[in-house]
Tab-separated table of C-alpha atoms in Angstrom:
chain	number	residue	atom	x	y	z
A	1	MET	CA	191.802	57.253	-22.754
A	2	ILE	CA	189.834	54.913	-20.470
A	3	PHE	CA	186.194	54.060	-21.616
A	4	SER	CA	183.699	53.176	-19.101
A	5	ARG	CA	181.410	50.257	-19.657
A	6	ASP	CA	178.505	50.396	-17.361
A	7	LEU	CA	176.087	47.155	-16.777
A	8	GLY	CA	173.430	46.743	-14.303
A	9	ILE	CA	172.918	42.879	-13.493
A	10	ASP	CA	169.725	41.221	-11.999
A	11	LEU	CA	171.364	37.880	-10.600
A	12	GLY	CA	168.620	35.757	-10.282
A	13	THR	CA	168.184	31.924	-8.905
A	14	SER	CA	166.225	31.116	-12.574
A	15	ASN	CA	167.406	33.847	-14.777
A	16	THR	CA	170.042	36.522	-15.020
A	17	LEU	CA	169.293	39.678	-16.810
A	18	VAL	CA	172.178	42.255	-17.958
A	19	ALA	CA	170.924	45.743	-18.787
A	20	ASP	CA	173.081	48.725	-20.134
A	21	ARG	CA	173.198	52.109	-18.635
A	22	ARG	CA	169.741	53.212	-20.454
A	23	GLY	CA	167.776	50.233	-19.314
A	24	HIS	CA	167.753	48.224	-22.283
A	25	ILE	CA	167.739	44.626	-21.456
A	26	ILE	CA	170.812	42.969	-23.618
A	27	ILE	CA	171.151	39.686	-21.872
A	28	ARG	CA	168.086	37.676	-20.668
A	29	GLU	CA	169.136	33.959	-19.962
A	30	PRO	CA	168.833	31.326	-17.699
A	31	SER	CA	171.265	30.974	-14.397
A	32	VAL	CA	172.573	27.790	-15.674
A	33	VAL	CA	176.066	26.584	-16.601
A	34	ALA	CA	176.948	23.507	-18.121
A	35	VAL	CA	180.388	21.437	-17.166
A	36	ASP	CA	182.326	18.683	-18.325
A	37	VAL	CA	183.205	16.906	-15.176
A	38	LYS	CA	186.077	15.018	-16.592
A	39	SER	CA	187.821	18.056	-17.527
A	40	LYS	CA	186.001	20.562	-15.273
A	41	ARG	CA	185.618	22.967	-18.315
A	42	VAL	CA	182.501	24.976	-18.926
A	43	LEU	CA	180.982	24.341	-22.060
A	44	ALA	CA	177.875	26.745	-22.140
A	45	THR	CA	175.882	29.240	-20.015
A	46	GLY	CA	172.686	30.483	-20.636
A	47	ASP	CA	169.959	29.266	-22.924
A	48	GLU	CA	172.594	26.648	-24.378
A	49	ALA	CA	173.313	25.173	-20.957
A	50	LYS	CA	169.614	24.752	-20.228
A	51	LYS	CA	168.905	22.931	-23.173
A	52	MET	CA	171.128	20.382	-22.013
A	53	ILE	CA	169.449	19.792	-18.642
A	54	GLY	CA	167.978	15.996	-18.501
A	55	ARG	CA	169.449	15.358	-22.213
A	56	THR	CA	173.020	15.024	-21.586
A	57	PRO	CA	175.756	12.201	-21.192
A	58	GLY	CA	176.947	11.471	-17.507
A	59	SER	CA	180.195	13.488	-18.141
A	60	ILE	CA	178.303	16.771	-19.017
A	61	VAL	CA	176.557	18.150	-16.076
A	62	PRO	CA	174.202	21.353	-15.942
A	63	VAL	CA	175.024	23.566	-12.634
A	64	MET	CA	172.681	25.981	-11.278
A	65	PRO	CA	175.363	28.106	-9.377
A	66	ILE	CA	172.544	30.486	-7.754
A	67	ARG	CA	170.395	29.083	-5.262
A	68	THR	CA	167.873	30.902	-3.303
A	69	GLY	CA	169.425	33.969	-4.338
A	70	VAL	CA	172.774	33.429	-3.050
A	71	ILE	CA	175.921	31.656	-4.781
A	72	ALA	CA	176.051	28.093	-4.301
A	73	ASP	CA	179.284	27.511	-6.304
A	74	PHE	CA	181.407	30.463	-6.657
A	75	ASP	CA	183.646	29.418	-9.609
A	76	MET	CA	180.788	28.721	-11.953
A	77	THR	CA	178.799	32.016	-10.752
A	78	ALA	CA	181.920	33.742	-12.140
A	79	ASP	CA	182.170	31.844	-15.405
A	80	MET	CA	178.527	32.453	-16.135
A	81	LEU	CA	178.907	36.217	-15.245
A	82	HIS	CA	182.221	36.478	-17.433
A	83	ASP	CA	180.513	35.020	-20.596
A	84	PHE	CA	177.297	37.245	-19.880
A	85	MET	CA	179.325	40.324	-19.581
A	86	TYR	CA	181.802	39.398	-22.325
A	87	ARG	CA	178.593	39.076	-24.844
A	88	SER	CA	176.844	42.040	-23.427
A	89	SER	CA	178.990	44.674	-25.197
A	90	LYS	CA	182.280	45.208	-26.909
A	91	ARG	CA	185.465	45.923	-24.864
A	92	SER	CA	189.067	46.555	-24.982
A	93	ILE	CA	192.164	47.055	-22.841
A	94	PHE	CA	191.181	50.535	-22.254
A	95	THR	CA	187.580	49.885	-20.943
A	96	LYS	CA	186.596	49.894	-17.383
A	97	THR	CA	183.685	47.796	-16.469
A	98	ARG	CA	181.442	49.279	-13.918
A	99	VAL	CA	178.679	46.982	-12.433
A	100	VAL	CA	175.457	47.551	-10.372
A	101	ILE	CA	174.101	44.160	-9.045
A	102	SER	CA	171.375	43.287	-7.134
A	103	VAL	CA	171.263	40.985	-4.040
A	104	PRO	CA	168.066	39.713	-1.881
A	105	SER	CA	167.728	42.167	1.137
A	106	GLY	CA	168.143	38.910	3.471
A	107	VAL	CA	171.445	38.181	2.650
A	108	THR	CA	174.450	38.042	5.015
A	109	GLU	CA	177.420	40.332	4.790
A	110	VAL	CA	179.654	37.044	3.610
A	111	GLU	CA	176.977	36.335	1.188
A	112	ARG	CA	177.383	40.109	-0.208
A	113	ARG	CA	180.931	39.652	-0.460
A	114	ALA	CA	180.836	36.596	-2.246
A	115	VAL	CA	178.618	38.087	-4.985
A	116	GLU	CA	180.878	41.147	-5.183
A	117	ASP	CA	184.148	38.855	-5.378
A	118	ALA	CA	182.109	36.950	-8.266
A	119	VAL	CA	181.679	40.375	-10.409
A	120	ARG	CA	185.199	40.953	-9.843
A	121	SER	CA	186.247	37.687	-10.969
A	122	ALA	CA	184.482	38.036	-13.963
A	123	GLY	CA	185.916	41.078	-14.967
A	124	ALA	CA	184.627	44.039	-13.255
A	125	GLN	CA	186.943	47.093	-11.776
A	126	ASP	CA	183.940	48.827	-10.173
A	127	VAL	CA	181.430	47.050	-8.453
A	128	GLU	CA	178.057	48.327	-6.414
A	129	LEU	CA	175.549	46.297	-4.650
A	130	ILE	CA	171.827	47.122	-4.391
A	131	GLU	CA	169.257	45.215	-2.518
A	132	ALA	CA	166.675	43.846	-5.017
A	133	PRO	CA	163.453	45.170	-3.699
A	134	MET	CA	165.191	48.745	-3.809
A	135	ALA	CA	166.098	47.963	-7.497
A	136	ALA	CA	162.768	46.538	-8.180
A	137	ALA	CA	161.171	49.922	-7.051
A	138	LEU	CA	163.148	52.050	-8.975
A	139	GLY	CA	162.583	49.608	-11.973
A	140	ALA	CA	158.968	49.998	-11.208
A	141	GLY	CA	159.111	54.072	-11.345
A	142	LEU	CA	158.226	54.276	-7.597
A	143	PRO	CA	159.322	57.759	-6.105
A	144	VAL	CA	162.149	55.824	-3.813
A	145	TYR	CA	164.080	59.036	-2.751
A	146	GLU	CA	161.144	61.042	-1.531
A	147	ALA	CA	159.715	61.293	1.796
A	148	THR	CA	156.854	59.088	1.069
A	149	GLY	CA	156.260	55.465	1.564
A	150	SER	CA	156.142	53.097	-1.524
A	151	MET	CA	155.848	48.925	-0.908
A	152	ILE	CA	157.202	46.618	-3.258
A	153	ILE	CA	156.692	42.820	-3.506
A	154	ASP	CA	159.486	40.971	-5.548
A	155	ILE	CA	158.864	37.466	-6.278
A	156	GLY	CA	161.949	35.861	-8.228
A	157	GLY	CA	162.938	32.308	-8.855
A	158	GLY	CA	164.483	31.420	-5.548
A	159	THR	CA	163.609	34.339	-3.238
A	160	CYS	CA	160.649	36.649	-2.376
A	161	ASP	CA	161.745	40.281	-1.033
A	162	VAL	CA	158.928	42.521	0.402
A	163	ALA	CA	160.190	45.959	1.419
A	164	VAL	CA	158.779	49.477	2.186
A	165	VAL	CA	160.963	52.248	0.891
A	166	SER	CA	161.571	55.719	1.571
A	167	LEU	CA	164.151	58.350	1.259
A	168	GLY	CA	166.202	56.284	-0.563
A	169	GLY	CA	166.413	53.362	1.963
A	170	ILE	CA	164.315	50.454	3.130
A	171	ALA	CA	162.162	51.333	6.202
A	172	SER	CA	160.840	47.474	6.642
A	173	CYS	CA	161.591	44.225	4.907
A	174	ASN	CA	161.146	40.779	4.778
A	175	SER	CA	162.882	38.200	2.751
A	176	ILE	CA	162.063	34.605	2.439
A	177	LYS	CA	163.618	31.902	0.652
A	178	LEU	CA	160.707	30.940	-1.485
A	179	GLY	CA	159.709	31.976	-5.209
A	180	GLY	CA	158.813	30.245	-8.689
A	181	GLU	CA	161.326	27.578	-8.154
A	182	THR	CA	159.684	26.172	-4.903
A	183	MET	CA	156.313	26.280	-6.797
A	184	ASP	CA	158.071	23.984	-9.418
A	185	GLU	CA	159.432	21.844	-6.951
A	186	ALA	CA	155.727	21.521	-5.279
A	187	ILE	CA	154.545	20.172	-8.619
A	188	VAL	CA	156.906	17.689	-8.986
A	189	GLU	CA	156.495	16.473	-5.401
A	190	TYR	CA	152.600	16.355	-5.799
A	191	MET	CA	152.933	14.211	-9.270
A	192	LYS	CA	155.255	11.773	-7.477
A	193	LYS	CA	152.740	11.599	-4.531
A	194	GLU	CA	149.475	11.426	-6.173
A	195	HIS	CA	149.943	10.153	-9.555
A	196	SER	CA	153.618	7.791	-9.102
A	197	LEU	CA	155.038	10.014	-11.849
A	198	LEU	CA	158.138	11.537	-11.950
A	199	ILE	CA	158.555	15.090	-13.885
A	200	GLY	CA	161.337	17.229	-14.320
A	201	GLU	CA	161.319	20.972	-13.166
A	202	ARG	CA	161.120	22.099	-16.583
A	203	THR	CA	157.952	20.256	-17.058
A	204	ALA	CA	156.677	21.381	-13.418
A	205	GLU	CA	157.171	25.105	-14.674
A	206	ASP	CA	155.438	24.371	-18.034
A	207	ILE	CA	152.201	23.282	-16.100
A	208	LYS	CA	152.837	26.084	-13.771
A	209	LEU	CA	152.877	28.522	-16.704
A	210	LYS	CA	149.523	26.898	-18.238
A	211	ILE	CA	147.328	25.921	-15.670
A	212	GLY	CA	148.545	27.245	-12.466
A	213	SER	CA	147.024	29.696	-10.319
A	214	ALA	CA	146.537	31.350	-7.040
A	215	SER	CA	142.823	31.855	-7.130
A	216	PRO	CA	139.956	30.586	-9.335
A	217	TYR	CA	140.005	31.829	-13.220
A	218	ASP	CA	137.812	31.749	-16.199
A	219	GLY	CA	138.896	29.107	-18.558
A	220	GLU	CA	140.366	26.450	-16.079
A	221	ALA	CA	141.744	23.468	-17.985
A	222	VAL	CA	142.894	19.700	-17.749
A	223	MET	CA	146.331	18.912	-19.098
A	224	GLU	CA	147.742	15.673	-19.520
A	225	ILE	CA	151.380	15.490	-18.280
A	226	LYS	CA	153.701	12.580	-19.400
A	227	GLY	CA	156.888	11.372	-17.468
A	228	ARG	CA	158.253	8.208	-15.810
A	229	SER	CA	156.074	5.813	-13.842
A	230	LEU	CA	157.823	5.344	-10.398
A	231	GLU	CA	155.901	1.972	-10.203
A	232	ASP	CA	157.798	0.293	-13.193
A	233	GLY	CA	159.999	2.742	-14.714
A	234	LEU	CA	158.117	2.959	-17.911
A	235	PRO	CA	156.771	6.105	-19.688
A	236	ALA	CA	153.299	6.861	-18.168
A	237	SER	CA	151.086	9.877	-18.364
A	238	ALA	CA	148.146	11.785	-15.998
A	239	GLU	CA	145.801	14.146	-16.404
A	240	ILE	CA	145.696	17.065	-13.819
A	241	SER	CA	143.514	20.145	-13.401
A	242	SER	CA	143.739	23.629	-12.644
A	243	ALA	CA	142.107	23.070	-9.259
A	244	ASP	CA	144.926	20.441	-8.405
A	245	ILE	CA	147.499	22.795	-9.072
A	246	ARG	CA	146.091	25.631	-7.514
A	247	GLU	CA	145.527	23.374	-4.303
A	248	VAL	CA	149.613	22.561	-4.913
A	249	LEU	CA	150.422	26.279	-4.894
A	250	LEU	CA	148.603	27.109	-1.690
A	251	GLU	CA	151.190	26.803	0.909
A	252	PRO	CA	154.259	28.583	-1.104
A	253	VAL	CA	151.599	31.401	-2.043
A	254	GLY	CA	150.408	31.205	1.482
A	255	LYS	CA	153.794	32.202	2.715
A	256	ILE	CA	154.249	35.268	0.425
A	257	ILE	CA	150.929	36.476	1.748
A	258	ASP	CA	152.063	36.030	5.164
A	259	ALA	CA	155.252	37.824	4.523
A	260	VAL	CA	153.381	40.784	3.007
A	261	LYS	CA	151.243	41.335	6.228
A	262	GLU	CA	154.302	40.879	8.466
A	263	THR	CA	156.135	43.863	6.629
A	264	LEU	CA	152.866	45.875	6.778
A	265	GLU	CA	152.271	45.162	10.694
A	266	VAL	CA	155.784	46.635	11.455
A	267	THR	CA	155.798	49.567	8.759
A	268	LEU	CA	155.450	53.148	10.396
A	269	PRO	CA	151.634	54.534	10.051
A	270	GLU	CA	152.750	57.468	8.089
A	271	LEU	CA	154.496	55.045	5.639
A	272	ALA	CA	151.192	52.915	5.900
A	273	ALA	CA	149.075	55.572	5.004
A	274	ASP	CA	151.301	56.195	1.755
A	275	ILE	CA	151.007	52.862	0.928
A	276	MET	CA	147.368	52.666	1.106
A	277	ASP	CA	146.932	55.800	-1.251
A	278	ARG	CA	149.750	54.730	-3.853
A	279	GLY	CA	149.157	50.828	-3.319
A	280	VAL	CA	151.398	47.724	-3.492
A	281	TYR	CA	153.957	46.978	-6.525
A	282	LEU	CA	154.207	43.417	-7.488
A	283	THR	CA	157.186	42.405	-9.672
A	284	GLY	CA	159.352	39.438	-10.324
A	285	GLY	CA	158.944	36.560	-12.546
A	286	ALA	CA	156.662	34.876	-10.434
A	287	SER	CA	154.662	37.646	-9.913
A	288	LYS	CA	152.793	36.775	-13.138
A	289	LEU	CA	151.266	33.659	-11.389
A	290	ARG	CA	147.644	33.763	-12.495
A	291	GLY	CA	145.179	35.553	-9.841
A	292	LEU	CA	148.029	36.230	-7.377
A	293	LYS	CA	147.451	40.087	-7.563
A	294	GLU	CA	143.526	39.238	-7.060
A	295	LEU	CA	144.577	37.166	-4.094
A	296	LEU	CA	146.540	39.575	-2.391
A	297	GLU	CA	144.158	42.317	-2.654
A	298	LYS	CA	141.459	40.336	-1.192
A	299	GLU	CA	143.973	39.413	1.726
A	300	ILE	CA	145.665	42.951	2.397
A	301	LYS	CA	142.784	44.955	1.052
A	302	ILE	CA	145.051	47.418	-0.740
A	303	PRO	CA	145.231	47.876	-4.313
A	304	VAL	CA	147.900	45.636	-5.955
A	305	ILE	CA	149.658	47.024	-8.910
A	306	VAL	CA	151.894	44.989	-11.435
A	307	PRO	CA	154.177	47.299	-13.474
A	308	GLU	CA	154.643	46.448	-17.413
A	309	ASN	CA	157.167	43.620	-17.575
A	310	PRO	CA	157.440	42.867	-13.957
A	311	ALA	CA	160.299	40.411	-14.720
A	312	ASP	CA	162.618	43.273	-15.752
A	313	CYS	CA	161.994	45.548	-12.896
A	314	VAL	CA	164.909	44.776	-11.042
A	315	ALA	CA	167.533	44.717	-13.866
A	316	LYS	CA	166.153	48.384	-15.004
A	317	GLY	CA	166.651	49.527	-11.552
A	318	THR	CA	170.220	48.418	-11.330
A	319	SER	CA	170.609	50.741	-14.689
A	320	ILE	CA	168.999	53.736	-13.048
A	321	LYS	CA	171.182	53.335	-10.031
A	322	LEU	CA	174.124	53.289	-12.616
A	323	ARG	CA	172.938	56.517	-14.198
A	324	ARG	CA	172.372	58.177	-10.540
A	325	ALA	CA	176.037	57.194	-9.231
A	326	LYS	CA	177.588	59.146	-12.658
């Protein structure tokens, strides 16, 4: 007898989530692989690999195989997926693995094929792709299979997908290669330019989470940042404020808002009316940026809803797709 092992995967630039067919998140780890460059051997994946970033000898290199939502390193992606799938559930030679995996809405056919091939190389026999905004809409509980318009903004680590979904399909969409990591990179560049201080992306992410915002908020703070001076190469520190970081994030946040407006402009009037009634749903890890919801509401003049656990919506949506496919 052949048993089926069903997995839903949100293959993200920053993090990969694996869900079972009931929607429980069983793996939530960074999309990072640590490789020994001498032997080409994978030493660690996920959390263990991320701990090595910036702290390893020259022969061990942390690789981020997913860039802006697409596969940058096929072999490393396959190795990472194999490890995550192996750890996600027990299997035997009599187990057939079925996977539904998300891809950004703007990927090419070649990029879609690369994702499918990587999942098959990782051990799956049956692979189905679902576009990330559709998965996010499913995971957020939107009625995507009904004749009514629903709008989703899914902001991940490397991409922002904006889509209007209706009758099980995407009526209009916009995908830009911008997300949480773009914001982190902007903070790194700001620290270099304004404070001659070199910091890592992990520090930049910490700054974004602690004092970053898209609009003013109560309890704004000043934070001391430690790094390496670009002037003399010695350890140094600098103080930055919430207002400084908000100014830095102005450009990436502005591009997200532009993508939302562009999508609304090409949406059919009937679907736009549904969106006005239901509101716009904001999902993805970067959706938790302080003040983003309020700024979006101000700019598009439509209520914005952030579901509970917005970073889990795509993974949960893949598991819903698994159940519907049965």
